[in-house]
XYZ file of C-alpha atoms in Angstrom:
626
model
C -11.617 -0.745 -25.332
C -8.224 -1.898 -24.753
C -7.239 1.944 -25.769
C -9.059 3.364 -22.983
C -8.136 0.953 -20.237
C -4.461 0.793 -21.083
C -4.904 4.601 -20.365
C -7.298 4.745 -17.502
C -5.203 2.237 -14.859
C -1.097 3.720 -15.599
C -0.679 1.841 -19.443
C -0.990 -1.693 -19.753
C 1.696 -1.887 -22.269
C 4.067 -0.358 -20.049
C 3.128 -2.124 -17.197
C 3.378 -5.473 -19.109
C 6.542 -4.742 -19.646
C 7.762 -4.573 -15.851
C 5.451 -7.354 -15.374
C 7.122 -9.902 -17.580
C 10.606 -9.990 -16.524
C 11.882 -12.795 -14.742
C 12.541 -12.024 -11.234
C 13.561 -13.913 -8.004
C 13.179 -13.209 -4.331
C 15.346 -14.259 -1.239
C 16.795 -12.861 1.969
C 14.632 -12.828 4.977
C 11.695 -11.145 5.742
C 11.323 -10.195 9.862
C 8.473 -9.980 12.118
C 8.653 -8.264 15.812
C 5.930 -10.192 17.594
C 7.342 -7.775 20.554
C 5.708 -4.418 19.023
C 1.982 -3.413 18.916
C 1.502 -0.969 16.038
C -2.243 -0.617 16.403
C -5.205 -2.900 15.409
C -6.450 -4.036 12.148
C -8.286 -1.597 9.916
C -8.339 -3.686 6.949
C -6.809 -0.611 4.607
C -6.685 -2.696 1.294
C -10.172 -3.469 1.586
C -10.973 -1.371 -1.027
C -11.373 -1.298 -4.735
C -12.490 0.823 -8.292
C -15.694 -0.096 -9.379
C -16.441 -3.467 -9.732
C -19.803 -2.504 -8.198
C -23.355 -3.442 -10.053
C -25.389 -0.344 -10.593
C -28.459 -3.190 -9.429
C -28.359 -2.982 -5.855
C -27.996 -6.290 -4.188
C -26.374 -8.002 -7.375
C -23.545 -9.362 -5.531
C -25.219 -11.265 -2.742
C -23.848 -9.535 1.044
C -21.273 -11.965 2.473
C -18.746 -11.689 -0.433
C -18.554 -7.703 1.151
C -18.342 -8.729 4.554
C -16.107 -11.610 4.155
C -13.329 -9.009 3.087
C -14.322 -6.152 5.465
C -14.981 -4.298 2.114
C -14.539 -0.359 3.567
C -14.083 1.582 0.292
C -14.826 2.149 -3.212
C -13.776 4.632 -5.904
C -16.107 5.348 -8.671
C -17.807 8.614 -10.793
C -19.890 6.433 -13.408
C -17.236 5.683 -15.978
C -18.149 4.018 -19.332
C -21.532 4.109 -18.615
C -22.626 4.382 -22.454
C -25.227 6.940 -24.054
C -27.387 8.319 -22.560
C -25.048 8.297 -19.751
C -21.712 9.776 -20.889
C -21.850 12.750 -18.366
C -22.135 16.240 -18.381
C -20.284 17.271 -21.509
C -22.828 15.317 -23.573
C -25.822 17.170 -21.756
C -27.898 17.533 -18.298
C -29.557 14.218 -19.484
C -26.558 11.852 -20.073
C -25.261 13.560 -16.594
C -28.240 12.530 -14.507
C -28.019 9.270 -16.008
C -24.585 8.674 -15.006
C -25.092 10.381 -11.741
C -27.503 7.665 -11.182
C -24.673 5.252 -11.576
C -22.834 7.056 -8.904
C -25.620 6.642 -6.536
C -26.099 3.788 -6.850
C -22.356 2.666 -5.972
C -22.416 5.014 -3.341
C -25.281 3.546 -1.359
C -23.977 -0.004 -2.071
C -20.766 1.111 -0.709
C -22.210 2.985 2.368
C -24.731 -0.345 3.039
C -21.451 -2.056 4.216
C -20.051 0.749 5.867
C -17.244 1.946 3.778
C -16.001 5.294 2.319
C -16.895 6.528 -1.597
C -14.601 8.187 -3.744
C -16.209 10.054 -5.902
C -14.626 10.494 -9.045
C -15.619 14.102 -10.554
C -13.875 14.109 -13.545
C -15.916 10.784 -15.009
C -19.102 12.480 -14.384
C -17.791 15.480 -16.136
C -17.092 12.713 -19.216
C -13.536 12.782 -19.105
C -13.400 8.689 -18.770
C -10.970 7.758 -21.564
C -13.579 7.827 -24.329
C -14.660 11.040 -24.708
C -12.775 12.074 -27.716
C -10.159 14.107 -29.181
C -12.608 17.152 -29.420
C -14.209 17.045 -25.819
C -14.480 19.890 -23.582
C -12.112 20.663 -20.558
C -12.529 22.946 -17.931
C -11.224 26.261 -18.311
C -10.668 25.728 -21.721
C -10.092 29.619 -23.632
C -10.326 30.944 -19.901
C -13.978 29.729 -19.901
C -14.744 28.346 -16.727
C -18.765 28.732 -17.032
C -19.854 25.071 -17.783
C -17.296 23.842 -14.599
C -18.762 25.923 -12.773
C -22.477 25.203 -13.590
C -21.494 21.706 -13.554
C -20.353 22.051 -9.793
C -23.678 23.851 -9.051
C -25.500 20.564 -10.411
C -23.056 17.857 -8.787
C -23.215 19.963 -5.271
C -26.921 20.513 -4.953
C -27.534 16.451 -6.260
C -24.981 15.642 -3.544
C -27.265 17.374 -0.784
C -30.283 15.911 -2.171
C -29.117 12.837 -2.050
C -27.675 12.543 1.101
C -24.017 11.550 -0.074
C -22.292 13.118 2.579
C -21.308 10.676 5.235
C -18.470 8.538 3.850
C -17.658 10.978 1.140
C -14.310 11.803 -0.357
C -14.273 13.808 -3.147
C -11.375 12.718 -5.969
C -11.233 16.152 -8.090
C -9.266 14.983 -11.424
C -8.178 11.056 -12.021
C -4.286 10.857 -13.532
C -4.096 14.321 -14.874
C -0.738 13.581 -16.331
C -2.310 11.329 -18.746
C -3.621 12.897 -21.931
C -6.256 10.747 -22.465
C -7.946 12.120 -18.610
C -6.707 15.765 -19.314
C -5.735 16.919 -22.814
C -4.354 20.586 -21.739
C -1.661 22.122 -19.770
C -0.944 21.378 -16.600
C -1.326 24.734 -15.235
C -4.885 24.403 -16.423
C -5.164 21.357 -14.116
C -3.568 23.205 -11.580
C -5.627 25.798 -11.437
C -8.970 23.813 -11.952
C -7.272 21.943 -8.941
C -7.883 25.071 -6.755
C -11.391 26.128 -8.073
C -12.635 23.000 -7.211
C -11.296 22.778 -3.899
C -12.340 25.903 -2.496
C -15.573 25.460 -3.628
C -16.192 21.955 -2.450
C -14.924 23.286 1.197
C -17.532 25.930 1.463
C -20.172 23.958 0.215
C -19.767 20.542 1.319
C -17.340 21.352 4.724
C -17.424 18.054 5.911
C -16.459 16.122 2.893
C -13.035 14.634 2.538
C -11.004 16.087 -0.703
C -8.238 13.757 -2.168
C -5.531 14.163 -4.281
C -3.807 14.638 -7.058
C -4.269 11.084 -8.292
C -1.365 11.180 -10.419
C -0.422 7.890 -12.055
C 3.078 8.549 -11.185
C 4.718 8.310 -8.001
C 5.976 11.118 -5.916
C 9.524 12.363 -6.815
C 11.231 15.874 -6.864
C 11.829 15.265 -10.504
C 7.994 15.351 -11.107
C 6.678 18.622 -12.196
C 3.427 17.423 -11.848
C 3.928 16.853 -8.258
C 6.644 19.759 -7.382
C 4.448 22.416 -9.347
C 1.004 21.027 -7.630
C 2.212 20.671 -4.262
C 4.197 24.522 -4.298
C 0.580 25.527 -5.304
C -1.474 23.994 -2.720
C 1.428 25.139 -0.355
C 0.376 28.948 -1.281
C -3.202 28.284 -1.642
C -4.270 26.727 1.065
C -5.594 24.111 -0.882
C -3.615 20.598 0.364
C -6.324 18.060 0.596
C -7.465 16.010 3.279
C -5.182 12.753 2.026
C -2.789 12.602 -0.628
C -2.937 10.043 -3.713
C -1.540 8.474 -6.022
C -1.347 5.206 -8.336
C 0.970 1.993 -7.629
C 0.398 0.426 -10.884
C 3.295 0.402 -12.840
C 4.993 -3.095 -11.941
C 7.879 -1.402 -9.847
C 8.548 0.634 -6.683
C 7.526 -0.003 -3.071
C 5.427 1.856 -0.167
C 8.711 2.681 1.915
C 10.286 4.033 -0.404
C 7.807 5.882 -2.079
C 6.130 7.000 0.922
C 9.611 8.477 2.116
C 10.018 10.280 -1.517
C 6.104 11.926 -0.803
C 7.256 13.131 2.536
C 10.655 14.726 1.610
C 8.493 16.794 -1.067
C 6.012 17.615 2.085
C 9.057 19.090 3.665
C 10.379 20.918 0.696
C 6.980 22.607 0.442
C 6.250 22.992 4.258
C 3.072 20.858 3.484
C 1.988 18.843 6.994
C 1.619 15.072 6.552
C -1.978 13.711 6.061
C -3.282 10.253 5.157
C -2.169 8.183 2.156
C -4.634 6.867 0.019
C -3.205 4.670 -3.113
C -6.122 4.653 -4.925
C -5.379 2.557 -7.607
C -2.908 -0.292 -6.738
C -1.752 -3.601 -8.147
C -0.878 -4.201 -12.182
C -2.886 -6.982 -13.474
C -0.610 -9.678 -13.368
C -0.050 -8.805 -9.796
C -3.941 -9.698 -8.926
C -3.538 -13.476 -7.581
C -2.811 -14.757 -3.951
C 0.759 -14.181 -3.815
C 0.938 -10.257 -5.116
C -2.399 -9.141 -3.164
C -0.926 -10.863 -0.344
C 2.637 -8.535 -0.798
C 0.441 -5.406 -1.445
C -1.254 -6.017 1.417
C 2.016 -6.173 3.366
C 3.044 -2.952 1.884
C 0.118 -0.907 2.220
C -0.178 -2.310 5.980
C 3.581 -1.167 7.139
C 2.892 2.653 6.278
C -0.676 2.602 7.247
C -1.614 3.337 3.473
C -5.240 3.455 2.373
C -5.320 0.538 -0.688
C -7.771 0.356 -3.351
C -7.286 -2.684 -6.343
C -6.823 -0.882 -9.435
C -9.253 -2.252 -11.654
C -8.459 -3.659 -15.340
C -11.843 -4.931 -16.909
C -13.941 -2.373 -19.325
C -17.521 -1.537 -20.305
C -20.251 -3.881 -17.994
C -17.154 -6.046 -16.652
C -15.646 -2.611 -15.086
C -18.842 -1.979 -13.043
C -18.843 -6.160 -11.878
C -16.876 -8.576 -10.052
C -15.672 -6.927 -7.483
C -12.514 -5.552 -9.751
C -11.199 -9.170 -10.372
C -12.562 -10.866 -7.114
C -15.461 -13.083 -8.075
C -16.168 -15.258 -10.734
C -19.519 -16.042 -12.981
C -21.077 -18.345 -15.531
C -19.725 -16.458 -18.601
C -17.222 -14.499 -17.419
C -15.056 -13.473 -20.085
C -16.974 -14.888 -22.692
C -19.409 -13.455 -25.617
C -22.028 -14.539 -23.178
C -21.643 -12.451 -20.763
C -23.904 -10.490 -19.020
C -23.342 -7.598 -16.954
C -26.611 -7.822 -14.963
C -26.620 -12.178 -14.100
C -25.945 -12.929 -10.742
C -24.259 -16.776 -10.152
C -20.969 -15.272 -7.869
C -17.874 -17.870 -6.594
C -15.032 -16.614 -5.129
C -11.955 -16.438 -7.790
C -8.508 -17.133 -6.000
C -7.744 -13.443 -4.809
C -10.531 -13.162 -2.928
C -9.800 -15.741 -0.370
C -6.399 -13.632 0.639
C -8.952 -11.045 1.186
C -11.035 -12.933 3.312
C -8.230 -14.528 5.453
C -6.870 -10.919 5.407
C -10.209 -9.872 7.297
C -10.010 -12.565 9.860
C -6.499 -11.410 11.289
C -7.618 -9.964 14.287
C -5.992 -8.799 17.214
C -3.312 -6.299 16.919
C -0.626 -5.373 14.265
C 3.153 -6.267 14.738
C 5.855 -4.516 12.759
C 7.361 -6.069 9.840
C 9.693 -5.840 7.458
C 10.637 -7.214 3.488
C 13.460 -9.473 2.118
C 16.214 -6.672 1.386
C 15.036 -7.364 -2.516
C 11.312 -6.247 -1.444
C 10.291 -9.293 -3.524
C 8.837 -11.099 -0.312
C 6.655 -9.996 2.351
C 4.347 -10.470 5.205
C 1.698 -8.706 6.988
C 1.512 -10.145 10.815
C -1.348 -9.487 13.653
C -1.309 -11.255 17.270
C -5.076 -12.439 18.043
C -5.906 -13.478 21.283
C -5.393 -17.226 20.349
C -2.919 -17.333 17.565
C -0.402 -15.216 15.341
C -1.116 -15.058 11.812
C 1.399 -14.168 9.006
C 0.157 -13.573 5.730
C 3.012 -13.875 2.730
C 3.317 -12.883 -0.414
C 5.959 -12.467 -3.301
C 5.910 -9.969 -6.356
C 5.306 -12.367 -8.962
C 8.771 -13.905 -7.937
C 10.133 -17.425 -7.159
C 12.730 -18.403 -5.077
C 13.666 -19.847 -1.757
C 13.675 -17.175 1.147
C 13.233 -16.847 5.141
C 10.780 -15.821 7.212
C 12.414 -14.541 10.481
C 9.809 -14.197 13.657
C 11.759 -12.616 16.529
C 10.601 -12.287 20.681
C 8.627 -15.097 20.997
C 8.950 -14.842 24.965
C 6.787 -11.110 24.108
C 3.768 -13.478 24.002
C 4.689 -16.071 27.223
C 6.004 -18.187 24.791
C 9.281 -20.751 26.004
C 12.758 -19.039 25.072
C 13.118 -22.527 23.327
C 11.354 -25.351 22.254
C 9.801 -26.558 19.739
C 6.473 -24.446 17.545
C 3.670 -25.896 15.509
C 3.122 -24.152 12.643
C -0.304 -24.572 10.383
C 0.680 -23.652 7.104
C -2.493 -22.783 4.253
C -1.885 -22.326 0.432
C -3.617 -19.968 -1.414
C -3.083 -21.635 -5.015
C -2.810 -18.889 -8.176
C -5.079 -18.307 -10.998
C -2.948 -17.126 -13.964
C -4.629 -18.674 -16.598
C -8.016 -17.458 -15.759
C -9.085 -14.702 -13.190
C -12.820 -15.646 -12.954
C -11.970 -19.530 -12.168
C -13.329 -20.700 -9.099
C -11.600 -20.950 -5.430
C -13.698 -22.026 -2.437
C -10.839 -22.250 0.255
C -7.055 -22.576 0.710
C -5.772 -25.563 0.440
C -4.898 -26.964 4.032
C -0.983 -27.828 4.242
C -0.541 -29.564 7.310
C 1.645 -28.773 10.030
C 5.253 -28.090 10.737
C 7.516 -28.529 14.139
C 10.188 -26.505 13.564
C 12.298 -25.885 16.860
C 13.925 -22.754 18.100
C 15.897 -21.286 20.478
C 16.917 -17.924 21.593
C 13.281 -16.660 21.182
C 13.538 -16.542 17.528
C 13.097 -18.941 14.802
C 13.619 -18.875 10.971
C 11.953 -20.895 8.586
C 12.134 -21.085 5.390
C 9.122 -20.255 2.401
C 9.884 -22.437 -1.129
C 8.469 -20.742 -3.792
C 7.931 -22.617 -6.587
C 5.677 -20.406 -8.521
C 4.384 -16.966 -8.887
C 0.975 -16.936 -8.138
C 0.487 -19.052 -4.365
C 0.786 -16.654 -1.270
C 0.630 -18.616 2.224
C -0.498 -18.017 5.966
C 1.313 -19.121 8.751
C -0.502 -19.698 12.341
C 0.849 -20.818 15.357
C -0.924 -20.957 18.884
C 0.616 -18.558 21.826
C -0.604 -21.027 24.234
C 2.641 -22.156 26.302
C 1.736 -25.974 24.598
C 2.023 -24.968 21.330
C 0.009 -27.941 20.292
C -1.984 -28.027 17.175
C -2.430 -31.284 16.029
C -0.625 -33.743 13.534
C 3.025 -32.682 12.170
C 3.415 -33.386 8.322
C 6.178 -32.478 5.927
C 5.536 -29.885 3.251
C 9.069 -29.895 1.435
C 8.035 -28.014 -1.761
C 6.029 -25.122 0.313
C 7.809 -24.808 3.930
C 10.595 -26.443 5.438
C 12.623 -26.236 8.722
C 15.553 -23.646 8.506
C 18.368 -25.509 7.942
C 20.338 -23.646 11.067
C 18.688 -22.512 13.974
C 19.786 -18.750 14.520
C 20.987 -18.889 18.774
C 21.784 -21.691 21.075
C 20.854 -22.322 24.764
C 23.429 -24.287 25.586
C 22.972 -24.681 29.546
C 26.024 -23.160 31.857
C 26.456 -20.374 28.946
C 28.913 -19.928 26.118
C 26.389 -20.038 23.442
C 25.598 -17.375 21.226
C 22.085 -15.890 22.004
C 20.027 -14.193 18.472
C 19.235 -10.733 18.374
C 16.728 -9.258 21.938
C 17.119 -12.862 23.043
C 18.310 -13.085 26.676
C 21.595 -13.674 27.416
C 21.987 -13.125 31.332
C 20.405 -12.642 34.659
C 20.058 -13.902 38.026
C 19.686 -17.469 37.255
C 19.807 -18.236 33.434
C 21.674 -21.193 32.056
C 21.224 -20.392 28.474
C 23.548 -18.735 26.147
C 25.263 -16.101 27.328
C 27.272 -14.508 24.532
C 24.715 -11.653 23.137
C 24.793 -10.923 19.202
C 25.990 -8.418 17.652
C 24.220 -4.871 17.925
C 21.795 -3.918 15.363
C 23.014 -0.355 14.132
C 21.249 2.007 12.642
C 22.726 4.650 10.311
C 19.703 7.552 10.541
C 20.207 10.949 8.839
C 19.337 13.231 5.707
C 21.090 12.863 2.463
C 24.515 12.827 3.697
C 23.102 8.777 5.095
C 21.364 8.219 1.635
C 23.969 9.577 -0.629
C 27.175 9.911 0.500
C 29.912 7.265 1.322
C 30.680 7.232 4.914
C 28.444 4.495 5.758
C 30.826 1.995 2.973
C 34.104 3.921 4.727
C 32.615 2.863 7.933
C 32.014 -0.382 7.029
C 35.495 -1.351 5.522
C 37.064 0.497 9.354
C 35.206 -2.085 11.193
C 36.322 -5.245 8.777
C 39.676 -4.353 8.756
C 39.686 -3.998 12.320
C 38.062 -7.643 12.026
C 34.680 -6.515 14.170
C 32.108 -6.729 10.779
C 31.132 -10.077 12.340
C 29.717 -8.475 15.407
C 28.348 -5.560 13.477
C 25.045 -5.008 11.472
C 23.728 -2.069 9.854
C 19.502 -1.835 9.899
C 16.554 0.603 8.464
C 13.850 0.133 5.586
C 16.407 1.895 2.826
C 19.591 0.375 1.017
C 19.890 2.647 -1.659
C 23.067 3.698 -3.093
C 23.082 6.592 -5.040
C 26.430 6.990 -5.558
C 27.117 3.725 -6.070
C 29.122 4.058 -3.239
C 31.789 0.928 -3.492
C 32.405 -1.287 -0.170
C 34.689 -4.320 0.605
C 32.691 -7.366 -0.617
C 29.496 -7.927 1.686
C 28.604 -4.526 3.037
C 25.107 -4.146 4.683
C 23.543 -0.929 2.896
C 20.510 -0.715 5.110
C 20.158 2.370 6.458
C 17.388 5.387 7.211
C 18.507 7.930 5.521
C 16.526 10.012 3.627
C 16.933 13.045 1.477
C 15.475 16.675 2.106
C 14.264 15.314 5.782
C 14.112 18.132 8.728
C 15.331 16.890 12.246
C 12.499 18.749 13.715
C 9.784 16.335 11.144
C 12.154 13.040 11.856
C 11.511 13.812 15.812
C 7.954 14.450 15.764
C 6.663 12.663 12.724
C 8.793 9.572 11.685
C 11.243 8.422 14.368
C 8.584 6.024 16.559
C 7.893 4.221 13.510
C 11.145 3.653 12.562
C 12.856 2.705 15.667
C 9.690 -0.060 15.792
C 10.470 -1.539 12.794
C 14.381 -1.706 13.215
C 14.586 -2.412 16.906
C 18.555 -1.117 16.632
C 21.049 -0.991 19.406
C 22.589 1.904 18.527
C 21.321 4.813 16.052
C 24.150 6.992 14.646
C 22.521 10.395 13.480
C 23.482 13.673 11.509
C 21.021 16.061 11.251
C 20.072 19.897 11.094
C 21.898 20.967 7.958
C 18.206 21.340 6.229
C 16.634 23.005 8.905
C 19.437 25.451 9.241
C 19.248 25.930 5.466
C 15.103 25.908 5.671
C 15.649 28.770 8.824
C 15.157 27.174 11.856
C 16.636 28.385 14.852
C 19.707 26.496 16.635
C 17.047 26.069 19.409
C 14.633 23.800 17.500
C 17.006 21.502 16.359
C 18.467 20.944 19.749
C 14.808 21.057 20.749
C 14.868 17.955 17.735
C 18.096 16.089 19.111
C 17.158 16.162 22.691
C 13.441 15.113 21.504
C 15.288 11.835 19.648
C 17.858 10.741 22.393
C 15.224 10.797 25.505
């Protein structure tokens, strides 16, 4: 089965490859405890498979404890009679039956069902060289008497509420869809006009590529210029993260410059297959989550077991007696927690409201942050990386908190499980607490880590006593920063970190401000060109680089544009954008998540070229600088 599974979730052989290198992570990772970007939803609560057909298999609380909200399944590897509808109205009810059942499991607990069409159909991986595709000679008959069947079982059934509708998995891999892709394409809009008129309120997804958006993607440039002229964009775009490389910002900002291109309006983003398999243990789910959080990306864990094990364990969550043994059995019950599953579950207890973050410039580290009403609660990750690096939390004084001081930090470890996925973890391990003092209403502390698998939450109480009980020493895990990033010194003269304060009727802290965070924000004349490196080397040789610092989510450098030594390449620039779509669809976000001082913008040349009037760009500008 390896075969089929390398296939089904992106190529394991590929993906080991990525996987395996050696890799590091450092820099400093920032979180804005003075932004609110919305509350919780829990949006990598979700997986593929890994459900029992047996209802109530896997007792309740291990769904609950992870706010469990959605599932992705069509009755894959189900084995004869159950292969789907290729094989015969028999071996499709049977596997329909498997569907139902996941679906009601999934809709106990309240989440949303993906419904994976082209598994019922057959097309899993294993159905053979000579299998039958739709549309294949122009034949579209047994599609569409195979939609006939799967819409009037839906209605029966009652599958409606909670129901997203996943037309083709991966179409750009020949072992889901052995034709052209104009075939796909144009199975693509059959299916989607039917499943409108006949099941109006269900969702439609898609395309579920296994590749990531990119204008040099015929797969995606030739689908989305279709559903532009069809009418047939679905209801939330997706796609697979499961290759061992990219990241949501900057994958996310490729999918909307190919929205643009194709005058296609934003809609949600559901990765509905993320994580390679290495990258399921504490520290990676805990970075995914971080990822998928920032862009408000739907998250479902890819899934890399086969036959019974694909339809078990909660894709790589639990544990039982035999796991991965000859013993196994598919139907036993006997569920622990394995070590993954208690990120989840601390990921589900972050309540409160989000706060914006942002990565080490390496996107190696990461952290997801919420504000509850008695604590704040960071959640940290790496990508399978070690390394010492900083976690930055800025505008303490947002929560009451004392510009200065001292703060308690509670640190937990959420040890790995590389050498065996199904092994047991009842808890994080309790690390003990931390003062780390801090002035200028931000502190930096520093995350060791020593291997690739541990991730780590951070909690500190927003009372104005901070207390929280015994301070310990954790060298190899957390440590004091080794500078502290402002001073207070009382009368003034010290140098105050970034939004600290630094004057006023009656302050006797620092009052030298830091330098102004400065945000280079534009199309691809930001992203590509040079004038943010000729900009740079003005300002050092004028000697003010000191006083200077560039922002955004992006340091590409496509030209590999060439800078006196140390030039910040952050910027938000970002190829094929539209003023008019940066004012009313992206700026808010990005302004939250680098705070800057001063933006520098130039924009319009794409709308002018994409025939917008003079007056809705201004329209644009005016919209950005009010």
């Amino acid at each position: 089965m390896k075969t089929i599974i390398s296939a089904l979730f992106l190529g394991l052989s590929a993906a080991t490859a990525v996987q395996n290198q050696e890799r590091s992570v450092s820099g400093t990772a920032t979180v804005n405890l003075g932004s609110n970007i919305g509350a919780p939803q829990y949006l990598a609560s979700g997986f593929i498979y890994g459900i029992p057909d047996t209802a109530n298999q896997i007792p309740d609380h291990f769904y609950t404890d992870i706010k469990f909200n959605y599932c992705r399944a069509g009755g894959a590897q189900v084995g004869s009679p159950g292969r789907g509808w290729i094989h015969g109205l028999t071996e499709y009810k049977n596997r329909f039956a498997s569907v139902l059942s996941n679906y009601q499991t999934t809709r106990k607990y309240g989440g949303n069902f993906i419904f994976l069409v082209h598994d019922l159909w057959g097309a899993d991986g294993g159905q053979g060289s000579s299998a039958a595709y739709p549309g294949d000679n122009g034949d579209w008959s047994s599609w569409d008497s195979y939609m006939t069947n799967l819409i009037s079982d839906i209605k029966a059934n009652n599958m409606l509420p909670g129901l997203n509708l996943d037309i083709w998995n991966e179409p750009n891999l020949s072992i889901f869809w052995n034709r052209p892709q104009a075939q796909w394409i144009q199975l693509w809009g059959r299916a989607y006009h039917r499943f409108r008129s006949e099941l109006p309120s269900a969702l439609i997804s898609g395309p579920s590529l296994a590749s990531s958006p990119g204008a040099g993607d015929t797969w995606w440039t030739n689908w989305e210029k279709f559903i532009a002229s069809d009418n047939s964009a679905p209801d939330q775009y997706s796609w697979h993260m499961e290759g061992g490389g990219g990241d949501m910002q900057s994958t996310t900002a490729a999918h909307t410059a190919l929205l643009n291109t194709y005058g296609l309006a934003p809609k949600q983003v559901n990765i509905n297959e993320y994580a390679t398999s290495s990258e399921q243990v504490p520290s990676g789910g805990a970075w995914w989550i971080a990822q998928l959080e920032r862009v408000n990306a739907i998250g479902l864990r890819g899934n890399w077991l086969s036959s019974g094990a694909l339809h078990d364990f909660m894709a790589g969550l639990l544990g039982k007696p035999n796991a991965g043994t000859s013993a196994y059995n598919s139907k036993a019950g006997g569920y622990w927690p394995a070590a993954e599953f208690q990120v989840y579950k601390y990921y589900a207890q972050m309540t409160g409201y989000r706060v914006a973050t942002l990565p080490t410039a390496d996107k190696h580290g990461d952290v997801y942050a919420v504000v509850g009403s008695d604590k704040v609660r960071l959640l940290v990750g790496s990508r399978l990386n070690t390394g010492s690096w900083n976690i930055r939390i800025d505008s303490l004084g947002a929560l009451g908190l004392p510009m200065s001081g001292t703060l308690n930090i509670q640190t937990w470890g959420f040890q790995g499980n590389a050498g065996n996925h199904y092994a047991e973890y009842d808890a994080p391990t309790n690390l003990g607490i931390v003062g780390h003092t801090y002035s200028g209403g931000s502190l930096t502390f520093a995350v060791n880590q020593a291997d690739t698998t541990t991730a780590y939450a951070f909690e500190f109480s927003i009372s104005s006593g901070n207390g929280g009980g015994q301070t310990t020493t954790m060298a190899t895990t957390m440590k004091p920063a080794t500078t502290n990033p402002a001073t207070t010194t009382p009368g003034g003269g010290g140098t105050v970190a970034q939004y600290g304060q630094c004057g006023g009727s009656g302050w006797t802290g620092g009052s030298t401000c830091a330098s102004p965070y400065t945000l280079p924000l534009g199309d691809s004349i930001t992203e590509i060109t040079c004038w943010r490196t000729l900009l740079w080397d003005a300002l050092q040789a004028d000697g003010v680089t000191n006083n200077f610092q560039f922002v955004g989510s992006m340091t590409s450098n496509t030209q590999n544009c060439q800078g006196n030594s140390g030039w910040d390449m952050h910027h938000e620039g970002h190829s094929g954008y539209l003023a008019i779509n940066i004012a009313n669809n992206n700026l808010v976000g990005w302004l939250a998540s680098a705070r800057p001082d001063v933006a520098m913008f130039m924009l319009g040349t794409n709308d002018s070229t994409g025939g917008h009037s003079t007056a809705e760009v201004i329209a644009a500008y005016t919209k950005m600088v009010q």
